[in-house]
Coordinates of C-alpha atoms and ligand atoms in Angstrom, one line a residue:
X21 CA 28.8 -116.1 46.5
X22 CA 25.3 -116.4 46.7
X23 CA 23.1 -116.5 43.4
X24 CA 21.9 -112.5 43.5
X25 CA 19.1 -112.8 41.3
X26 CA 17.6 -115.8 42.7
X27 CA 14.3 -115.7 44.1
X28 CA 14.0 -111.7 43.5
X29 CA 10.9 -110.4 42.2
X30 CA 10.4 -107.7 39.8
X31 CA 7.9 -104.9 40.4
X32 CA 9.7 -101.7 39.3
X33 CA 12.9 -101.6 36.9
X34 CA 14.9 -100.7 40.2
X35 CA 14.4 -103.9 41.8
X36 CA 17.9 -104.8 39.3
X37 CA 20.8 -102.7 39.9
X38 CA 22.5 -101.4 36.9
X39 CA 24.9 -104.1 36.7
X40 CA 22.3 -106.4 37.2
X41 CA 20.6 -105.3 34.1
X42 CA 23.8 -105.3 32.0
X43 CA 24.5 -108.9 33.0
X44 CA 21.1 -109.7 32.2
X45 CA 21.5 -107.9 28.6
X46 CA 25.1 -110.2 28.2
X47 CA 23.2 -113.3 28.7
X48 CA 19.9 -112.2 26.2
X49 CA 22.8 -111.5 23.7
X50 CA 24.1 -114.7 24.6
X51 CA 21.0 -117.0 24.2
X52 CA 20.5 -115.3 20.8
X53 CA 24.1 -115.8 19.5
X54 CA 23.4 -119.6 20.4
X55 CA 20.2 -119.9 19.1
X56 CA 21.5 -118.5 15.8
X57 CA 24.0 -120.6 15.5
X58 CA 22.0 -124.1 16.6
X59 CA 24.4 -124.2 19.7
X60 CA 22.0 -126.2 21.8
X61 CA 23.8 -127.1 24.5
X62 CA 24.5 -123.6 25.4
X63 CA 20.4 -122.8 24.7
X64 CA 19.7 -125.7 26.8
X65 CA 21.7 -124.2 29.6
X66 CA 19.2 -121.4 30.0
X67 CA 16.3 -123.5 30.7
X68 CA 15.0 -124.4 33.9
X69 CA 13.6 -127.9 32.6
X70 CA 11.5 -128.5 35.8
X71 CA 8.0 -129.2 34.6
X72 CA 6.6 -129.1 38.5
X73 CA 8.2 -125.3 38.1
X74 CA 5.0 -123.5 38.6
X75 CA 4.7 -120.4 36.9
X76 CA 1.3 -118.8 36.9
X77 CA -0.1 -116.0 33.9
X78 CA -2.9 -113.8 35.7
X79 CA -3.8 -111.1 33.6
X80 CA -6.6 -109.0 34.7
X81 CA -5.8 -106.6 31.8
X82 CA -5.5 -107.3 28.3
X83 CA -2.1 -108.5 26.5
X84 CA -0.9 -109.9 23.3
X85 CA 2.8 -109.3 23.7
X86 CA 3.5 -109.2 27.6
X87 CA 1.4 -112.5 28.5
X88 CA 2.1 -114.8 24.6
X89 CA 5.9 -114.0 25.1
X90 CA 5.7 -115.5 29.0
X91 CA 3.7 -118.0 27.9
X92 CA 6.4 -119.0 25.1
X93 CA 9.5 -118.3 27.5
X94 CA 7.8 -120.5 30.1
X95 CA 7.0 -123.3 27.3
X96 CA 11.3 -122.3 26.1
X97 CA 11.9 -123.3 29.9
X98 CA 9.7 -127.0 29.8
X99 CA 8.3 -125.3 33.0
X100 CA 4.6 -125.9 34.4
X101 CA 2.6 -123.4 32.7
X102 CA -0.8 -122.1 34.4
X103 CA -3.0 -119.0 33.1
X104 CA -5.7 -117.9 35.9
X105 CA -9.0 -116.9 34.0
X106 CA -9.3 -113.7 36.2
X107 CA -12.5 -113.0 34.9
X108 CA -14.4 -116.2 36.4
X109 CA -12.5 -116.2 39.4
X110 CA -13.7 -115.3 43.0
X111 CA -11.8 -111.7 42.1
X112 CA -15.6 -111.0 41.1
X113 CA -17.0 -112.3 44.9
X114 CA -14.8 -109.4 46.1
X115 CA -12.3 -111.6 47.4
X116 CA -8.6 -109.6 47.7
X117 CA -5.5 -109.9 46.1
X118 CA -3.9 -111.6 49.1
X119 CA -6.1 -114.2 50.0
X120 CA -6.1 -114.7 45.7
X121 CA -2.2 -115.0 45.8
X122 CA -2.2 -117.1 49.0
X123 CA -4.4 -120.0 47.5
X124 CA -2.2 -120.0 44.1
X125 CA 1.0 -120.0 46.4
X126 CA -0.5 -123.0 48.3
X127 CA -0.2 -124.9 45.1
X128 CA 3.5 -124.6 44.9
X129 CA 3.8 -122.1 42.5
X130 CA 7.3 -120.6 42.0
X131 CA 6.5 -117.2 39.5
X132 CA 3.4 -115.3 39.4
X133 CA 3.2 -112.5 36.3
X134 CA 0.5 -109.9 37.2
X135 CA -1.3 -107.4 35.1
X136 CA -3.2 -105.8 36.6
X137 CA -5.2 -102.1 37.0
X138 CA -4.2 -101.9 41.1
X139 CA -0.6 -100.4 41.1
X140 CA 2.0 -101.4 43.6
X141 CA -0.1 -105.4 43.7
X142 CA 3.5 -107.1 43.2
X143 CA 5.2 -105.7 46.2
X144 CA 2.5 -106.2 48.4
X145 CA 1.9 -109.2 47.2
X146 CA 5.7 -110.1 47.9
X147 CA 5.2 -109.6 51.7
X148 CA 2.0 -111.2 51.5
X149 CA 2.4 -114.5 50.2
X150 CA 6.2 -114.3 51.7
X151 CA 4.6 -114.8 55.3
X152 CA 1.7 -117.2 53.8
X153 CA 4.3 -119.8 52.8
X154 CA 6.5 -119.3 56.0
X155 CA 3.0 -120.0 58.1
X156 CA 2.9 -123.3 55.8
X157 CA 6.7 -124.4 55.2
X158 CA 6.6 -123.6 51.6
X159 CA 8.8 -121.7 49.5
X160 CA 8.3 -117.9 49.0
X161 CA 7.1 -117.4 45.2
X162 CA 8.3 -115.2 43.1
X163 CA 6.4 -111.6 41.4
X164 CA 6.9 -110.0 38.2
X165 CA 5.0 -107.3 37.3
X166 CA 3.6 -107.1 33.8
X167 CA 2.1 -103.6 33.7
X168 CA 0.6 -101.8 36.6
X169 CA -2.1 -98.8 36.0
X170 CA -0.2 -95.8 35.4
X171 CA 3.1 -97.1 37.3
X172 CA 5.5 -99.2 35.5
X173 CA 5.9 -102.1 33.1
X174 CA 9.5 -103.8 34.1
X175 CA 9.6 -106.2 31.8
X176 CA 8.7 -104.3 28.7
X177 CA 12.1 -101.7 30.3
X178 CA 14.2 -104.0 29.9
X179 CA 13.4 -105.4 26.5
X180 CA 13.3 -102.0 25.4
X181 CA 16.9 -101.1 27.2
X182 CA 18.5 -104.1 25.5
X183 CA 16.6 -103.4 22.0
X184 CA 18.4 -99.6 22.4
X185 CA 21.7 -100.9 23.2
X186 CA 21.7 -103.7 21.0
X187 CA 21.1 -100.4 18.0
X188 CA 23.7 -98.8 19.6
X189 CA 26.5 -101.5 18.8
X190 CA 26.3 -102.4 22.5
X191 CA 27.3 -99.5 23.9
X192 CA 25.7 -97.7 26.8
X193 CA 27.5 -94.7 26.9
X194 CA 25.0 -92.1 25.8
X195 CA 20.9 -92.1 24.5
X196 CA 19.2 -89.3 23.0
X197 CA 16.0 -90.5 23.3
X198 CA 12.4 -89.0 21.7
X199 CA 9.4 -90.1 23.9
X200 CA 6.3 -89.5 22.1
X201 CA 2.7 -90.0 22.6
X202 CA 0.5 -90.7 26.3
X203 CA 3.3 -89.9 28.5
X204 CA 0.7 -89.4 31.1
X205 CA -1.1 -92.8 31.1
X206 CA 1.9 -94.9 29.6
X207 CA 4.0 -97.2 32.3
X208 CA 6.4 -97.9 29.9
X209 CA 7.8 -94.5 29.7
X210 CA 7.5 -93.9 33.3
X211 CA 9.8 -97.1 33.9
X212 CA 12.1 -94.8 32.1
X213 CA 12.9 -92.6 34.4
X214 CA 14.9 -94.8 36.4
X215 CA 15.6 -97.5 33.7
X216 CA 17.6 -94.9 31.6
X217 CA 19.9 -95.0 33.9
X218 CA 21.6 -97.5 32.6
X219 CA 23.1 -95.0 29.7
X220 CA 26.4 -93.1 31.1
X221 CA 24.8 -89.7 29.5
X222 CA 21.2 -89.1 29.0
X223 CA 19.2 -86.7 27.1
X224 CA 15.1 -86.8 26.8
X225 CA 12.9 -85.2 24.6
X226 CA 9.4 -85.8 26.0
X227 CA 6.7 -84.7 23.2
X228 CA 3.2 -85.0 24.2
X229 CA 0.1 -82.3 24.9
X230 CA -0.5 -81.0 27.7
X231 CA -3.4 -83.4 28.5
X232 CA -1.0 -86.2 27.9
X233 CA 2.4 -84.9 29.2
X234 CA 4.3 -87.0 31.7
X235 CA 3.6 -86.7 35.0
X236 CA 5.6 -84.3 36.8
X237 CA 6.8 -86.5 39.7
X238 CA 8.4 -88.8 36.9
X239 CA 10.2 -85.4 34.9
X240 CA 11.5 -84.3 38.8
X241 CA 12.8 -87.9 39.0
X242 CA 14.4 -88.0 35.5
X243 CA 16.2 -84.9 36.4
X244 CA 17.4 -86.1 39.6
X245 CA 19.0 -88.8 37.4
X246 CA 21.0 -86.2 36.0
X247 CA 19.3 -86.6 32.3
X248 CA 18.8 -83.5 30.3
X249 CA 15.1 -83.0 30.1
X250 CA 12.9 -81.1 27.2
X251 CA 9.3 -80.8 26.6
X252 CA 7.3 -80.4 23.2
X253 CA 3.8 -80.2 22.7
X254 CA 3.6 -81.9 19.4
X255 CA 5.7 -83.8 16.8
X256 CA 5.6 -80.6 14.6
X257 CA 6.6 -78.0 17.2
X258 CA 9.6 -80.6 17.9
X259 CA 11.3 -80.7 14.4
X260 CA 10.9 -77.0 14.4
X261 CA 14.3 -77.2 16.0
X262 CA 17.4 -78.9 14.9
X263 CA 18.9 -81.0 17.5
X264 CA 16.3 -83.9 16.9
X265 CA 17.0 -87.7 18.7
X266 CA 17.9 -90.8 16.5
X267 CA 15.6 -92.6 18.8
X268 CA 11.8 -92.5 19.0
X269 CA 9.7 -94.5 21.2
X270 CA 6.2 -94.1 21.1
X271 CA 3.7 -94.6 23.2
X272 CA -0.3 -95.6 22.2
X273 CA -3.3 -93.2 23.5
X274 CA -4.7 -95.0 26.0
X275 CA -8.0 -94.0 25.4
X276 CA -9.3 -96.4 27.9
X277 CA -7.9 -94.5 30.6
X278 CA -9.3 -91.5 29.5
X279 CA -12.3 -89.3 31.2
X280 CA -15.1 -88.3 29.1
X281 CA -13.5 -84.8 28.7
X282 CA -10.4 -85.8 27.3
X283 CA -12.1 -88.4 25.2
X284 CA -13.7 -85.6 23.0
X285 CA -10.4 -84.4 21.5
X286 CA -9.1 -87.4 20.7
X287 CA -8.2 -86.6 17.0
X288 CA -7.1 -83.2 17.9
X289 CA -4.9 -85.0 20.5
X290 CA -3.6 -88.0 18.2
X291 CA -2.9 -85.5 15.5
X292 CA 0.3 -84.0 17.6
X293 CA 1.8 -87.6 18.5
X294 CA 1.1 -89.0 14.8
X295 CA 4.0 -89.0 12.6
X296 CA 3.0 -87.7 9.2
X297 CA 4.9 -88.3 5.9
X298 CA 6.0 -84.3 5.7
X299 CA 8.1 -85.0 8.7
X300 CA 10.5 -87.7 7.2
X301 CA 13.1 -85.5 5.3
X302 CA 13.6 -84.2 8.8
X303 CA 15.1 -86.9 10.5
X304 CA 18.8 -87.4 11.4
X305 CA 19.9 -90.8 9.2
X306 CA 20.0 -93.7 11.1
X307 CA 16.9 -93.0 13.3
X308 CA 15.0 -95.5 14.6
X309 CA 11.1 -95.5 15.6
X310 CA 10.4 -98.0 19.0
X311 CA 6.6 -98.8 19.8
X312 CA 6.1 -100.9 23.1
X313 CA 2.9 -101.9 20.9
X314 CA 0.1 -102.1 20.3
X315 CA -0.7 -99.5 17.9
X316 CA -4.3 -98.8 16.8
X317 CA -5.3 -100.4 13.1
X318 CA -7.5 -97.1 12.3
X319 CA -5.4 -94.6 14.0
X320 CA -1.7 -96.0 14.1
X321 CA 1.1 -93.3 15.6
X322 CA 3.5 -95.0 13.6
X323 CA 2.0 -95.7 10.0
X324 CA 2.0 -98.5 8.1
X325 CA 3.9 -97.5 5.0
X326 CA 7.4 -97.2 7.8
X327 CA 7.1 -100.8 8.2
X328 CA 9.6 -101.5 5.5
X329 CA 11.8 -98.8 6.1
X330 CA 14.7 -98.7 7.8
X331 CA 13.1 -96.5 10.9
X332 CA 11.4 -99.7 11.9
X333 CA 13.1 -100.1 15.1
X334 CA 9.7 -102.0 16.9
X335 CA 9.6 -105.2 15.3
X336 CA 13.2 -106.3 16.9
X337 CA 12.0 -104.5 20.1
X338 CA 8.9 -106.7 20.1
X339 CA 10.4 -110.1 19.1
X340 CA 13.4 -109.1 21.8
X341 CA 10.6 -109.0 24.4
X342 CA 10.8 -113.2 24.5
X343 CA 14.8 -113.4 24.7
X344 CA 14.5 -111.0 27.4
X345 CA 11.5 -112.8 29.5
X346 CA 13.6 -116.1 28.5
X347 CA 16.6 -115.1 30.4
X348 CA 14.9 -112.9 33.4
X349 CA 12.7 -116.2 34.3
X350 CA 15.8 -118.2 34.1
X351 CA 17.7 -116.0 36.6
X352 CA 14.9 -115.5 39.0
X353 CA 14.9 -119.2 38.9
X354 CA 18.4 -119.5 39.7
X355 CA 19.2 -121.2 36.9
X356 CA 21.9 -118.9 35.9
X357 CA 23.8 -116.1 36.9
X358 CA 25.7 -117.6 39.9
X359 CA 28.7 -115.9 38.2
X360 CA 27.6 -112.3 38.8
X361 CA 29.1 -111.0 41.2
X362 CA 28.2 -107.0 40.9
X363 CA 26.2 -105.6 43.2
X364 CA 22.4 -106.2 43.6
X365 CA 19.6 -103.1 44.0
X366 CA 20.6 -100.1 46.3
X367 CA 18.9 -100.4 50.0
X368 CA 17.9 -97.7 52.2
X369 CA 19.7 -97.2 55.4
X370 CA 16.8 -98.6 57.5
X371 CA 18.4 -98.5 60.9
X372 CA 19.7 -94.9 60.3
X373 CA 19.2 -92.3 63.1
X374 CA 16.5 -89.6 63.5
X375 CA 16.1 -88.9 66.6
X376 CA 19.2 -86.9 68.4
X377 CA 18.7 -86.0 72.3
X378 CA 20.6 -82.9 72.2
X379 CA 22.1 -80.8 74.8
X380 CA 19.9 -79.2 77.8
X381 CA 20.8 -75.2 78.2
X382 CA 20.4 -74.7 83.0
X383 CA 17.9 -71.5 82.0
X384 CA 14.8 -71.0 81.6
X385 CA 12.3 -71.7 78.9
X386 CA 12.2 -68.2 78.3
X387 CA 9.9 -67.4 75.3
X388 CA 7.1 -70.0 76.1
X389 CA 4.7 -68.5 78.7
X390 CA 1.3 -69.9 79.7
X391 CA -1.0 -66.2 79.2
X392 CA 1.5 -63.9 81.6
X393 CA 3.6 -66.9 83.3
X394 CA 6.3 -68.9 82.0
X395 CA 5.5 -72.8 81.3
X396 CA 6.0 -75.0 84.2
X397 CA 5.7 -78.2 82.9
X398 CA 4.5 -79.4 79.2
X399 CA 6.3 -79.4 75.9
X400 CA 7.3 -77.6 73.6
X401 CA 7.7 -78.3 69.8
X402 CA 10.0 -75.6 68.1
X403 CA 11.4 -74.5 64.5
X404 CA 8.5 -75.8 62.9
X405 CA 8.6 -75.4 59.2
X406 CA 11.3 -73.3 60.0
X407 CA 12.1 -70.5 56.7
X408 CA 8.4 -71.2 55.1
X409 CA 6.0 -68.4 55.6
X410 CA 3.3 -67.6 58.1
X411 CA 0.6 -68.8 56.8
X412 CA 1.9 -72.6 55.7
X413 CA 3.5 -72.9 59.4
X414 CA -0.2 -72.2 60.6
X415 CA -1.9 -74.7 58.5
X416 CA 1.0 -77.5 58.9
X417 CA 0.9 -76.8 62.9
X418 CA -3.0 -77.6 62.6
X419 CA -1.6 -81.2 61.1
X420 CA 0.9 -82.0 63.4
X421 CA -1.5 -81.4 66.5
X422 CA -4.1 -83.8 64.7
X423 CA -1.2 -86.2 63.8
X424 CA 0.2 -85.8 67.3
X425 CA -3.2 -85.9 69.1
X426 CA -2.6 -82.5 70.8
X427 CA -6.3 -80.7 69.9
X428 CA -7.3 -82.2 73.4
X429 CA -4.7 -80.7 75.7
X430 CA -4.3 -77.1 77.0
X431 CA -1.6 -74.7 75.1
X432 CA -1.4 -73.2 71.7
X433 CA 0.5 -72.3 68.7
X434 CA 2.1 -69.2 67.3
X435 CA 4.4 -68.2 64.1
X436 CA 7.4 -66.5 65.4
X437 CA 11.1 -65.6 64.3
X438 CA 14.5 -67.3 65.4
X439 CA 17.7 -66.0 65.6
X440 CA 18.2 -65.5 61.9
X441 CA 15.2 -63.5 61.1
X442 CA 13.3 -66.7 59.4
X443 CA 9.5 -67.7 60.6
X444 CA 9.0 -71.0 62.3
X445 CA 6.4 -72.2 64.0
X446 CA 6.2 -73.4 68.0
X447 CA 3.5 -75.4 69.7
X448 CA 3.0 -76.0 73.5
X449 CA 1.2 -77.9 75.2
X450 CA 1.2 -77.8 79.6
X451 CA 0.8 -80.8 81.9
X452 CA 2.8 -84.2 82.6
X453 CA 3.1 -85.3 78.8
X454 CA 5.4 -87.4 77.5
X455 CA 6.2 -89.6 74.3
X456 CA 6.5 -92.9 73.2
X457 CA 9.3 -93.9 70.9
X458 CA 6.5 -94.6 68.5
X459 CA 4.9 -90.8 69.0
X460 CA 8.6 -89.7 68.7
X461 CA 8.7 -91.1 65.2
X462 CA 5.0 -90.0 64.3
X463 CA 6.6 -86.9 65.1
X464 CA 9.9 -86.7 63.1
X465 CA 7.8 -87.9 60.5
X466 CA 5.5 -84.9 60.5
X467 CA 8.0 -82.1 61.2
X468 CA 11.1 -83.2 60.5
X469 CA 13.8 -80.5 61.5
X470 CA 11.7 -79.9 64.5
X471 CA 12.9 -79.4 68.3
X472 CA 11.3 -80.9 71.4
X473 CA 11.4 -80.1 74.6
X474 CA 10.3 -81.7 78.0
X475 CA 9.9 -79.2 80.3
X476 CA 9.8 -79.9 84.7
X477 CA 9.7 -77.7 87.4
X478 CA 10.3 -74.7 85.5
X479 CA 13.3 -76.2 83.5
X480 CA 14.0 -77.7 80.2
X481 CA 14.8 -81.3 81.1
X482 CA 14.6 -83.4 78.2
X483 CA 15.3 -82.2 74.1
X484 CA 15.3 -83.7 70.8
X485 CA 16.4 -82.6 67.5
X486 CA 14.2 -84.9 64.6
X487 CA 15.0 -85.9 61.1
X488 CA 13.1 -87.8 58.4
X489 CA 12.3 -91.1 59.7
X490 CA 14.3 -93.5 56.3
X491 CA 10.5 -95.8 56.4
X492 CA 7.5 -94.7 57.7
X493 CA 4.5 -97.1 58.6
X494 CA 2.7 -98.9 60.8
X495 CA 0.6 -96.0 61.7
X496 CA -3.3 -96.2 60.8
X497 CA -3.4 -93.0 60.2
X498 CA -1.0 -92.9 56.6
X499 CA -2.5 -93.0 53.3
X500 CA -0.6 -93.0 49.8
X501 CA -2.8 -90.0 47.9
X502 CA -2.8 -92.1 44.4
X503 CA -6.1 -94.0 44.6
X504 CA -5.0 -96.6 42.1
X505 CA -2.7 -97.9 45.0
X506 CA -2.8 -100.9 46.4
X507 CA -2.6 -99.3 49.5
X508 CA -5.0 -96.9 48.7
X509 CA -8.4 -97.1 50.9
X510 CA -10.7 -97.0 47.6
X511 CA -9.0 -100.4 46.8
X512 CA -10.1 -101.8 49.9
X513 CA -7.2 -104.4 49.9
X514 CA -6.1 -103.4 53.3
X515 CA -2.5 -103.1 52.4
X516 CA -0.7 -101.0 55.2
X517 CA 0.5 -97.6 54.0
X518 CA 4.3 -97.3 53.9
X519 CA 6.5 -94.7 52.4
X520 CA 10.3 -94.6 52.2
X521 CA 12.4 -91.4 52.2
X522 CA 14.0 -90.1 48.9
X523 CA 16.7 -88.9 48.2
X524 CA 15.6 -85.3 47.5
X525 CA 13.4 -85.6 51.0
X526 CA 10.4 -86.8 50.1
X527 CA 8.4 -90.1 50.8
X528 CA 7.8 -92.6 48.2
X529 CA 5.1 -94.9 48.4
X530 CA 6.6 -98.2 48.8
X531 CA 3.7 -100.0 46.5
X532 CA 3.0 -97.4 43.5
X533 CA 6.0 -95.3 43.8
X534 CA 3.8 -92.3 43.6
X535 CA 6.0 -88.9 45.5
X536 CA 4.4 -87.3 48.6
X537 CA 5.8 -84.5 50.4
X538 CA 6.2 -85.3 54.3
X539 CA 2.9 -83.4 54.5
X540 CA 1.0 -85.4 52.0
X541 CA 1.3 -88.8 54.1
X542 CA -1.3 -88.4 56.3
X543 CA -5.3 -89.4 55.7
Ligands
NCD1 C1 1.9 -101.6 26.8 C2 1.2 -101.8 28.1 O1 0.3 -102.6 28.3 O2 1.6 -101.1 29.0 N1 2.0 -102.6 25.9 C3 2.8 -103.7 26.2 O3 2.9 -104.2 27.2 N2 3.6 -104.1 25.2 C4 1.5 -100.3 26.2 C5 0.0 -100.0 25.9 O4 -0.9 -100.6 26.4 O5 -0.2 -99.1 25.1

């Protein structure tokens, strides 16, 4: 069996299965227990003990825990250590991420941790500096993402997971779980939404203003993962009510994210995510308080005075954070877990079908006419949108001709009725047209659930039922809407868009993980 964990990066909590993540937690538990008890033999059977083992720190956004607890696994592992100084490097002659990554990977470096402001730089990065050291016979390095923008903070998910579990006497079976604070700007709670799944039930209480609440694409998600999903505006309106979580993770303002507006109400905005000592009686015994950290020295969330209190759930979380980075370097590295033998991250059914000729009827086209006479040759493009109503069929016909380069060519479109009474939308276009598998999928992509037909001498000769394409990309044409992407034009990194179907029967961006509809994927 090979090693599963070897030579996998890390840039959302996903990229580890389940099982994955529990083995991981087995073996932090494991390095502690030895640790504790001065076993080194087994401690010494963690470390990678390579010191030409290059693992590079570029942090392009401020750290104290993320980057000092790398830094001290890395110096744990007798590994080569290397911190880019991001700030006097050619970043600031506008050179791009890739051409950044490529030089560092020519210098045989194994691991690269990236902070960074651009979400979504790890993956890209991945296929990057993947093909850079094929072109130059070297080994592919390695990513772990450290915190990107508003996206997601692996690491700091699974310290955090193991902290809870390691509360909850090891057991994963259930978490009622308090998330308070910037639920908008925080990537540590938006890891959540998939990392929870690790717990067998899960319940949320997600306590923020509405200026700060969690982004709605992450609260869809979380409820797609079957938790059980509430929403309070303020610390106050949440103890108002009785069934109150025994765990409470919050998250810091992260005022430097902020526009000027939201700036101004600051206080009035700290004052419903602070806890306040009129709150305590309140709490269900054996709470805990968790804090990713840091928390501000004038205007702490948490306060002081429950450092030495029982509730102090963060310190354990933070100290966790090196364990954890200890044992995910050490399995990236190959070093252990070549007795897993779970299974690794879920893949998408790449080469899955979406386009299905389907049966020709002998008649006639009979409902698509040219002004008074019947089409003789052209296409047709039926059910569009099929069961939406008139006026989102028009505007999503105007799309598809744009995305399907039809303005140019003679025919029109019109909102109709099928069969069952519901509104669609049909397009045709006359002449000899025809298209290539690559306008096919352009096509499926843009109106999936669609049917096209090739019509010849009077007679339907060709048809095609289309689904959702599982990957879309490869077309100049897609954009991911979040402008903090990678892949994003305003980051000018020239990353190709690429989305990857959900579940539900949407596209995910492949780099920030931000949710478009199939009609949000075009520029
Ligand atoms: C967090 C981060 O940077 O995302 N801190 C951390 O890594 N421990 C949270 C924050 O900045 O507030």
């Amino acid at each position: 069996m090979p090693n599963t964990f070897k030579g996998r990066s890390l840039c959302e909590i996903d990229d580890l299965s389940i099982q994955q993540r529990k083995y991981l937690f087995g073996q932090v538990a494991r390095l502690k227990d030895a640790l504790a008890r001065g076993d080194s033999q087994t401690v010494d059977s963690f470390r990678i003990n390579d010191p030409d083992y290059g693992i590079y720190e570029v942090f392009i956004e401020d750290s104290t825990r993320t980057k000092e607890s790398f830094r001290n696994a890395i110096e744990f592992h007798h590994a080569k250590l290397v911190e880019m100084k991001a700030d006097s490097s050619s970043f600031n002659k506008g050179e791009s991420y890739a051409d950044t990554f490529n030089t560092l990977t020519g210098y045989s470096n194994r691991i690269f941790i990236i902070r960074s402001q651009v979400e979504g730089v790890c993956r890209w990065l991945e296929t990057e500096c993947s093909a850079f050291a094929k072109r130059n016979g070297l080994c592919s390095p390695i990513f772990i993402n450290a915190g990107d923008g508003k996206h997601e903070h692996p690491t700091q998910e699974l310290l955090d997971e193991y902290t809870f579990i390691e509360d909850n006497d090891h057991s994963t079976a259930s978490i009622h779980l308090a998330m308070i604070g910037d639920l908008f700007h925080g990537r540590t709670v938006h890891s959540k939404a998939d990392g929870l799944m690790i717990f067998d039930r899960v319940k949320v209480d997600l306590i923020a203003p509405p200026e700060l609440s969690m982004p709605d694409s992450y609260v869809r998600l979380m409820k797609a993962n079957g938790y059980e999903i509430r929403t309070f505006e303020s610390i106050e309106a949440y103890l108002e009510q009785d069934d109150i979580a025994d765990k409470w993770y919050f998250t810091r303002p992260q005022l430097e994210r902020m526009g000027e507006r939201i700036l101004q109400k600051a206080d009035e905005l700290r004052q419903c995510i602070t806890f306040r000592k009129e709150f305590f009686d309140r709490l269900k015994p054996g709470t805990k308080f968790y804090h990713p950290l840091p928390r501000h020295k004038e205007h702490p969330t948490i306060p002081v005075w429950l450092d030495d209190t029982p509730l102090n759930g963060w310190e354990k979380q933070s100290i966790n954070g090196m364990y954890t980075r200890i044992v995910l370097l050490a399995l990236l590295a190959g070093k252990i877990g070549d007795d897993y033998s779970g299974p690794g991250p879920a893949s998408s059914c790449l080469d899955e079908q979406y386009i299905f000729p389907a049966p020709v009827s002998s008649s006639k086209p009979k409902t698509v006419s040219e002004g008074v006479n019947p089409i003789s040759s052209g296409l047709v493009i039926d059910h569009i949108l099929k069961g939406e109503d008139p006026a989102a069929i028009r505007a999503h016909m105007r799309l598809i001709c744009r995305v399907m380069k039809l303005d140019d060519l003679k025919g029109g479109e019109w909102v109709s009725t099928s069969s069952d009474g519901l509104y669609k939308g049909l397009i045709f276009r006359t002449g000899e047209i025809a298209f290539s598998p690559k306008e096919l999928k352009r096509l499926a992509a843009v109106s999936p659930g669609c049917t096209l037909n090739f019509i010849s001498d009077s007679a339907v000769k060709e048809k095609f039922r289309v689904k959702m394409p599982p990957r879309i990309y490869n077309f100049d044409d897609l954009e991911c809407k979040n402008t903090a992407c990678i892949s994003s034009s305003a980051s000018s990194e020239n990353a190709p868009a690429l989305f990857i179907r959900t579940e539900n029967g949407d596209y995910r961006c492949a780099y920030c993980g931000k949710i478009h509809t199939f009609k949000e994927i075009w520029r």
